[in-house]
Coordinates of C-alpha atoms and ligand atoms in Angstrom, one line a residue:
M437 CA 25.3 -5.9 -19.1
E438 CA 28.5 -3.9 -18.7
R439 CA 28.0 -3.6 -15.0
D440 CA 28.4 -6.6 -12.8
R441 CA 25.9 -5.4 -10.2
I442 CA 22.2 -4.7 -10.9
R443 CA 21.4 -1.0 -10.3
V444 CA 18.3 -0.6 -8.1
A445 CA 16.8 2.8 -7.5
V446 CA 14.8 3.1 -4.3
L447 CA 12.1 5.8 -4.6
F448 CA 10.8 7.1 -1.3
G449 CA 9.1 10.0 0.4
G450 CA 6.5 11.3 -2.1
R451 CA 3.5 13.6 -2.3
S452 CA 1.4 11.9 0.3
C453 CA 0.4 12.0 4.0
E454 CA 2.3 8.8 4.2
H455 CA 5.6 10.5 3.3
E456 CA 7.2 10.0 6.7
V457 CA 6.2 6.3 6.8
S458 CA 7.9 5.9 3.4
V459 CA 11.1 7.4 4.7
I460 CA 11.2 4.9 7.6
S461 CA 10.5 2.0 5.2
A462 CA 13.3 3.2 2.9
R463 CA 15.8 3.4 5.7
S464 CA 15.4 -0.3 6.5
V465 CA 15.1 -1.5 2.9
V466 CA 18.2 0.3 1.8
A467 CA 20.1 -1.1 4.8
A468 CA 19.0 -4.6 3.8
I469 CA 19.7 -4.7 0.0
P470 CA 22.6 -7.1 -0.6
R471 CA 25.4 -4.9 -2.0
D472 CA 27.3 -7.8 -3.5
K473 CA 24.5 -8.2 -6.0
Y474 CA 22.9 -4.7 -6.2
E475 CA 24.2 -1.2 -6.5
V476 CA 21.7 1.2 -4.8
V477 CA 20.7 4.6 -6.1
L478 CA 18.6 6.6 -3.7
I479 CA 15.9 9.0 -5.0
G480 CA 14.0 11.0 -2.5
I481 CA 10.7 12.6 -3.6
S482 CA 9.9 15.8 -1.7
K483 CA 6.4 16.5 -0.5
D484 CA 5.9 18.8 -3.5
G485 CA 6.8 16.0 -5.9
R486 CA 10.4 16.9 -6.9
W487 CA 12.9 14.0 -7.4
Y488 CA 16.3 14.3 -5.8
L489 CA 19.2 11.8 -6.5
A490 CA 21.0 11.4 -3.2
D491 CA 24.6 12.7 -3.0
D492 CA 25.1 10.3 -0.2
E493 CA 22.7 7.8 1.3
S494 CA 22.9 8.6 5.0
S495 CA 22.3 12.3 4.7
M496 CA 19.3 11.8 2.4
L497 CA 17.8 9.3 4.8
A498 CA 18.7 11.2 8.0
G499 CA 15.6 13.5 8.3
S500 CA 12.0 12.6 8.7
T501 CA 11.1 14.2 5.3
V502 CA 12.9 14.5 2.0
T503 CA 14.3 17.9 1.1
G504 CA 16.5 19.0 -1.8
D505 CA 19.5 19.7 0.5
A506 CA 21.1 16.2 0.2
G507 CA 20.6 15.6 -3.5
T508 CA 20.6 16.7 -7.1
A509 CA 17.3 17.4 -8.9
V510 CA 16.6 14.8 -11.5
T511 CA 13.8 13.6 -13.8
L512 CA 13.2 10.2 -15.5
D513 CA 13.7 10.1 -19.3
C514 CA 10.5 8.4 -20.6
C515 CA 11.3 8.9 -24.3
D516 CA 14.6 7.6 -25.3
V517 CA 16.9 5.6 -23.1
H518 CA 15.2 3.1 -20.7
G519 CA 15.5 4.0 -17.0
M520 CA 17.8 6.9 -17.6
L521 CA 17.9 9.7 -15.0
C522 CA 18.4 13.2 -16.3
S523 CA 19.6 16.3 -14.4
R524 CA 16.7 18.7 -14.1
E525 CA 18.9 21.7 -14.7
S526 CA 20.7 20.6 -17.9
G527 CA 18.2 18.0 -19.2
H528 CA 21.2 15.8 -19.9
G529 CA 21.7 12.3 -18.6
A530 CA 22.9 12.3 -15.0
G531 CA 24.9 9.3 -16.1
R532 CA 22.7 6.9 -14.1
Q533 CA 20.8 4.3 -16.0
V534 CA 18.7 2.3 -13.6
D535 CA 17.9 -1.4 -14.1
V536 CA 15.0 -1.7 -11.6
F537 CA 13.0 0.8 -9.5
F538 CA 11.7 0.0 -6.0
P539 CA 8.9 2.5 -5.5
L540 CA 8.7 2.4 -1.7
L541 CA 5.9 4.9 -1.7
H542 CA 2.7 4.6 0.2
G543 CA -0.6 6.3 -0.5
P544 CA -1.6 8.7 -3.3
Y545 CA 1.0 9.5 -6.0
G546 CA 3.0 6.4 -5.2
E547 CA 0.9 3.4 -4.4
D548 CA -2.0 4.3 -6.7
G549 CA -0.6 3.7 -10.2
T550 CA 0.6 7.2 -11.0
V551 CA 4.3 6.5 -10.4
Q552 CA 3.8 3.0 -11.9
G553 CA 2.5 4.7 -15.1
L554 CA 5.6 6.8 -15.3
L555 CA 7.8 3.8 -14.9
E556 CA 5.8 2.0 -17.6
L557 CA 6.4 4.9 -20.0
A558 CA 10.1 4.7 -19.2
N559 CA 9.9 0.9 -19.9
V560 CA 11.8 0.0 -16.9
A561 CA 11.3 -2.9 -14.3
Y562 CA 9.8 -2.0 -10.9
V563 CA 8.9 -3.7 -7.7
G564 CA 5.2 -4.3 -7.0
A565 CA 1.9 -4.1 -8.8
G566 CA 1.4 -2.3 -12.2
V567 CA -0.9 0.6 -13.0
T568 CA -4.2 -1.3 -12.7
G569 CA -3.4 -3.3 -9.6
S570 CA -2.0 -0.2 -7.8
A571 CA -5.0 2.0 -8.8
V572 CA -7.7 -0.6 -7.9
G573 CA -5.9 -1.6 -4.7
M574 CA -5.7 2.1 -3.6
D575 CA -9.4 2.9 -4.3
K576 CA -11.4 1.2 -1.6
Q577 CA -14.6 1.6 -3.6
L578 CA -13.2 0.0 -6.8
A579 CA -11.4 -2.7 -4.8
R580 CA -14.7 -3.6 -3.1
R581 CA -16.5 -3.9 -6.4
V582 CA -13.8 -6.1 -7.8
F583 CA -13.8 -8.2 -4.6
Q584 CA -17.6 -8.5 -4.9
A585 CA -17.3 -9.8 -8.5
A586 CA -14.8 -12.4 -7.2
N587 CA -17.3 -13.4 -4.5
L588 CA -15.0 -12.4 -1.6
P589 CA -16.8 -11.8 1.7
Q590 CA -16.9 -8.2 2.9
L591 CA -18.7 -5.8 5.2
K592 CA -21.8 -3.8 4.2
H593 CA -20.8 -0.3 3.0
V594 CA -21.8 2.7 1.0
V595 CA -19.7 5.3 -0.8
I596 CA -20.6 9.0 -1.0
R597 CA -19.0 11.6 -3.2
R598 CA -17.7 14.6 -1.3
S599 CA -19.7 16.9 -3.6
R600 CA -22.9 15.2 -2.6
W601 CA -22.0 15.3 1.1
E602 CA -21.4 19.1 0.8
D603 CA -24.7 19.7 -1.0
Q604 CA -27.0 17.3 0.8
R605 CA -25.7 16.6 4.2
A606 CA -29.1 15.7 5.9
A607 CA -30.1 13.4 3.0
V608 CA -26.7 11.6 3.1
L609 CA -27.0 11.1 6.9
D610 CA -30.6 9.7 6.4
M611 CA -29.3 7.4 3.6
V612 CA -26.5 6.0 5.8
E613 CA -28.8 5.6 8.7
N614 CA -31.3 3.7 6.5
R615 CA -28.8 1.5 4.8
L616 CA -26.3 0.6 7.6
T617 CA -26.4 -0.3 11.2
F618 CA -24.3 1.7 13.7
P619 CA -21.5 1.7 14.7
V620 CA -19.8 2.5 11.4
F621 CA -16.4 3.3 10.1
V622 CA -15.9 6.3 7.9
K623 CA -12.8 6.5 5.6
P624 CA -11.5 8.4 2.7
A625 CA -11.7 6.0 -0.3
C626 CA -8.1 6.6 -1.4
M627 CA -5.8 6.9 1.6
G628 CA -3.9 4.6 3.9
S629 CA -2.3 4.5 7.3
S630 CA -5.7 5.1 8.9
I631 CA -5.5 8.8 7.9
G632 CA -9.0 10.3 8.0
V633 CA -10.5 7.1 9.4
G634 CA -13.1 7.5 12.2
K635 CA -15.6 5.5 14.1
A636 CA -19.2 6.8 14.5
R637 CA -21.6 5.2 17.0
T638 CA -24.5 7.6 16.2
R639 CA -25.8 10.0 13.6
L640 CA -24.3 12.8 15.7
E641 CA -20.9 11.3 15.5
L642 CA -21.2 10.5 11.8
E643 CA -21.3 14.2 10.7
P644 CA -17.8 15.2 12.0
A645 CA -16.4 11.9 10.9
M646 CA -17.6 12.5 7.3
D647 CA -16.1 16.0 7.4
D648 CA -12.8 14.7 8.5
A649 CA -12.7 12.0 5.8
A650 CA -13.8 14.5 3.2
Q651 CA -10.5 16.4 3.8
Y652 CA -8.5 13.6 2.2
D653 CA -10.5 12.5 -0.8
V654 CA -13.4 13.2 -3.1
K655 CA -15.1 9.9 -2.1
I656 CA -16.0 8.8 1.4
M657 CA -16.7 5.2 2.4
V658 CA -19.0 4.4 5.3
E659 CA -19.0 0.8 6.4
E660 CA -20.5 -1.3 9.2
A661 CA -18.1 -1.9 12.0
A662 CA -16.7 -5.4 12.4
E663 CA -17.5 -6.0 16.1
N664 CA -15.9 -8.6 18.3
C665 CA -13.4 -9.4 15.6
R666 CA -9.7 -10.0 15.3
E667 CA -7.7 -8.0 12.7
V668 CA -5.7 -10.6 10.7
E669 CA -3.2 -9.9 8.0
V670 CA -1.4 -12.0 5.4
S671 CA 1.6 -11.2 3.3
I672 CA 1.7 -12.2 -0.4
L673 CA 4.8 -12.7 -2.4
G674 CA 5.1 -13.6 -6.1
N675 CA 3.7 -12.8 -9.5
E676 CA 1.8 -15.5 -11.4
A677 CA 1.8 -18.1 -8.7
P678 CA 2.1 -16.1 -5.5
Q679 CA 2.6 -17.6 -2.0
A680 CA 0.8 -16.6 1.2
S681 CA 2.6 -16.2 4.6
V682 CA 1.3 -17.4 7.9
P683 CA -1.4 -15.0 9.1
G684 CA -0.6 -12.5 11.8
E685 CA -2.9 -10.6 14.1
I686 CA -3.0 -7.0 15.3
V687 CA -4.1 -6.1 18.7
P688 CA -4.6 -2.3 18.5
G689 CA -3.6 -0.4 21.6
H690 CA -6.4 2.1 20.9
E691 CA -10.1 1.5 20.1
F692 CA -9.0 0.7 16.5
Y693 CA -5.7 0.6 14.6
D694 CA -5.4 4.4 14.0
Y695 CA -2.3 6.3 12.9
Q696 CA -1.1 6.8 16.5
A697 CA -1.4 3.1 17.2
K698 CA 0.3 2.2 13.9
Y699 CA 3.3 4.5 14.1
V700 CA 3.5 6.9 17.0
D701 CA 3.2 4.9 20.3
D702 CA 4.0 1.3 20.6
S703 CA 0.7 0.4 22.2
S704 CA -0.3 -2.1 19.5
Q705 CA 0.9 -5.7 19.5
L706 CA 1.5 -8.0 16.6
V707 CA 0.7 -11.6 17.4
V708 CA 2.3 -14.1 14.9
P709 CA 0.8 -16.5 14.1
A710 CA -2.7 -15.2 14.5
R711 CA -4.9 -16.9 17.2
I712 CA -7.2 -18.7 14.7
T713 CA -7.8 -22.3 13.8
P714 CA -5.6 -23.9 11.1
E715 CA -8.7 -24.2 8.9
T716 CA -9.4 -20.5 9.2
A717 CA -5.7 -19.7 8.5
T718 CA -5.8 -21.8 5.3
R719 CA -9.1 -20.1 4.2
I720 CA -7.6 -16.7 4.8
Q721 CA -4.5 -17.5 2.8
K722 CA -6.7 -18.6 -0.1
L723 CA -8.9 -15.5 0.1
A724 CA -5.7 -13.3 0.2
I725 CA -4.3 -14.9 -3.0
A726 CA -7.8 -14.5 -4.6
A727 CA -7.9 -10.8 -3.6
F728 CA -4.3 -10.4 -5.0
H729 CA -5.3 -11.9 -8.4
A730 CA -8.7 -10.0 -8.4
V731 CA -7.1 -6.6 -8.4
D732 CA -4.2 -7.7 -10.6
A733 CA -1.5 -7.1 -8.1
A734 CA 2.1 -8.3 -8.6
G735 CA 5.3 -8.9 -6.5
L736 CA 3.9 -8.2 -3.1
S737 CA 0.8 -7.2 -1.1
R738 CA -0.5 -7.4 2.4
V739 CA -4.1 -8.4 2.6
D740 CA -6.1 -7.5 5.7
F741 CA -9.1 -9.3 7.2
F742 CA -11.5 -9.2 10.2
V743 CA -12.2 -12.6 11.8
R744 CA -15.3 -12.8 14.1
K745 CA -14.2 -14.3 17.4
T746 CA -17.4 -16.3 18.0
D747 CA -17.5 -18.3 14.8
E748 CA -14.4 -17.3 12.8
F749 CA -16.5 -15.8 10.0
V750 CA -14.0 -13.9 7.8
Y751 CA -14.4 -10.5 6.1
L752 CA -11.9 -9.2 3.7
N753 CA -11.0 -5.6 4.5
E754 CA -8.4 -4.3 2.1
I755 CA -5.3 -5.0 0.0
N756 CA -2.2 -2.9 0.3
T757 CA -0.1 -3.2 -2.8
M758 CA 2.9 -1.4 -1.2
P759 CA 2.7 -2.3 2.5
G760 CA 4.8 -0.7 5.2
F761 CA 8.3 -2.1 5.2
T762 CA 9.9 -1.0 8.4
P763 CA 11.7 -3.7 10.5
I764 CA 8.6 -3.8 12.8
S765 CA 6.1 -3.8 10.0
M766 CA 3.7 -6.7 9.5
Y767 CA 4.7 -7.5 5.9
P768 CA 8.4 -8.5 6.5
K769 CA 7.5 -9.9 10.0
L770 CA 5.1 -12.4 8.5
W771 CA 7.7 -13.6 6.0
Q772 CA 10.2 -13.8 8.8
A773 CA 7.8 -16.1 10.6
S774 CA 7.3 -18.1 7.3
G775 CA 11.0 -18.6 6.8
I776 CA 12.1 -15.7 4.6
G777 CA 14.4 -13.2 6.2
Y778 CA 14.3 -9.5 5.5
A779 CA 17.3 -9.3 3.2
D780 CA 16.2 -12.4 1.3
L781 CA 12.7 -10.9 0.9
V782 CA 14.1 -7.7 -0.6
D783 CA 16.3 -9.7 -3.0
R784 CA 13.3 -11.8 -4.1
L785 CA 11.1 -8.7 -4.7
I786 CA 13.7 -7.2 -7.0
G787 CA 14.0 -10.5 -8.8
L788 CA 10.2 -10.7 -9.2
A789 CA 10.2 -7.2 -10.6
M790 CA 12.8 -8.1 -13.3
E791 CA 11.0 -11.4 -14.1
R792 CA 7.7 -9.5 -14.6
W793 CA 9.4 -6.9 -16.8
R794 CA 10.8 -9.7 -19.0
E795 CA 7.3 -11.2 -19.2
T796 CA 5.8 -7.9 -20.4
Q797 CA 8.5 -7.5 -23.0
R798 CA 7.0 -10.6 -24.7
K799 CA 3.8 -8.6 -25.5
R800 CA 3.4 -8.0 -29.2
I801 CA 3.2 -4.3 -29.8
V802 CA 3.1 -4.2 -33.6
L803 CA 0.9 -6.1 -35.9
Ligands
ADP1856 N1 -15.4 -1.9 9.2 C1 -14.5 -1.9 10.2 N2 -14.7 -2.5 11.4 C2 -13.8 -2.4 12.4 N3 -12.7 -1.8 12.3 C3 -12.4 -1.1 11.2 C4 -13.3 -1.1 10.0 N4 -12.7 -0.4 9.1 C5 -11.6 0.1 9.5 N5 -11.4 -0.3 10.8 C6 -10.2 0.0 11.7 O1 -9.5 1.1 11.1 C7 -8.2 0.7 10.6 C8 -7.9 1.4 9.3 O2 -8.9 1.1 8.3 P1 -8.5 0.6 6.9 O3 -9.7 0.2 6.2 O4 -7.5 -0.6 7.1 O5 -7.8 1.8 6.2 P2 -6.3 2.2 5.8 O6 -6.2 2.0 4.4 O7 -6.1 3.6 6.3 O8 -5.4 1.2 6.6 C9 -8.2 -0.8 10.5 O9 -7.0 -1.3 10.7 C10 -9.2 -1.1 11.7 O10 -8.5 -1.1 12.9
MG1857 MG1 -5.5 -0.8 6.7

């Protein structure tokens, strides 16, 4: 390599309700990337999906959303030169060839395999899960099926297509009432950050909760509530032989861990380590690694559980293949508590991305 530093492009913002969360994650990751080893290229994605190469880092990261004001419109060349950014106006190389991408994007069009597919086509290394792991991890219905096949314990649930909900509301309400016991949680299948998530105690409450969730996806998941449980999360780091952090616990300031409680007020508490027995902690770490392998994740994930207070029975809730990465986020906090500091973590993730890319280059693509 002609350059002595590895060029890392941090992709953030994006076409998702979680755009603002991504901007906050990017601010802290960018500040933590060790500059002696890495050169940082910042690419903001606006809410309408345009990519802007930052003219300077601080102005691009200053606002709560990405706009074109602080950058040059670029695209990624997927045909010729690996990892080359092109100016959108001229179509010529913007003179920036990227060694590794950090898609710090949450939710649809970022954490769901779409951006990962683009990066695969460009044959460039990137942090986190590939197309399959990202797509399965994002889709709560598919993730549940894969977890089921791996014998991982989960709550009883049903999935309803929005089209069916719109055509047969009464029949859907009957079906949910017959199959599940209230209270239930209603969520869009492919979302995150608790957007569109609601709790329904009765059939009467179920209807508006379904309408709300239906705004965000074509599939709606309804699931029995985990009552009298702790919410316990584990961070995973690695590729083929991943490690699990100490488990941490969330004590939501609201009735459940909704968007407000996650990002807006500071009513929620993170308790590290989680208040569970060492045996349960070990079990959760094993289940988290099993969930990571089950969906074919890579690099990092945060795996979330419910643990019943009475007998410590464990239910797997979900896997997040690109978890929140703000300084107060659970993912880096749990590594901190397990002996890996924030900057070291970022460095390891970039290293894992390059290691994985090298592994994929070993695949035979001609007969
Ligand atoms: N079955 C459930 N029982 C109890 N609480 C739940 C359940 N499902 C979701 N929640 C609450 O809603 C929050 C968001 O739901 P989650 O499934 O994690 O979706 P998201 O992908 O939006 O984070 C959880 O952190 C938890 O507080
Ligand atoms: Mg969650």
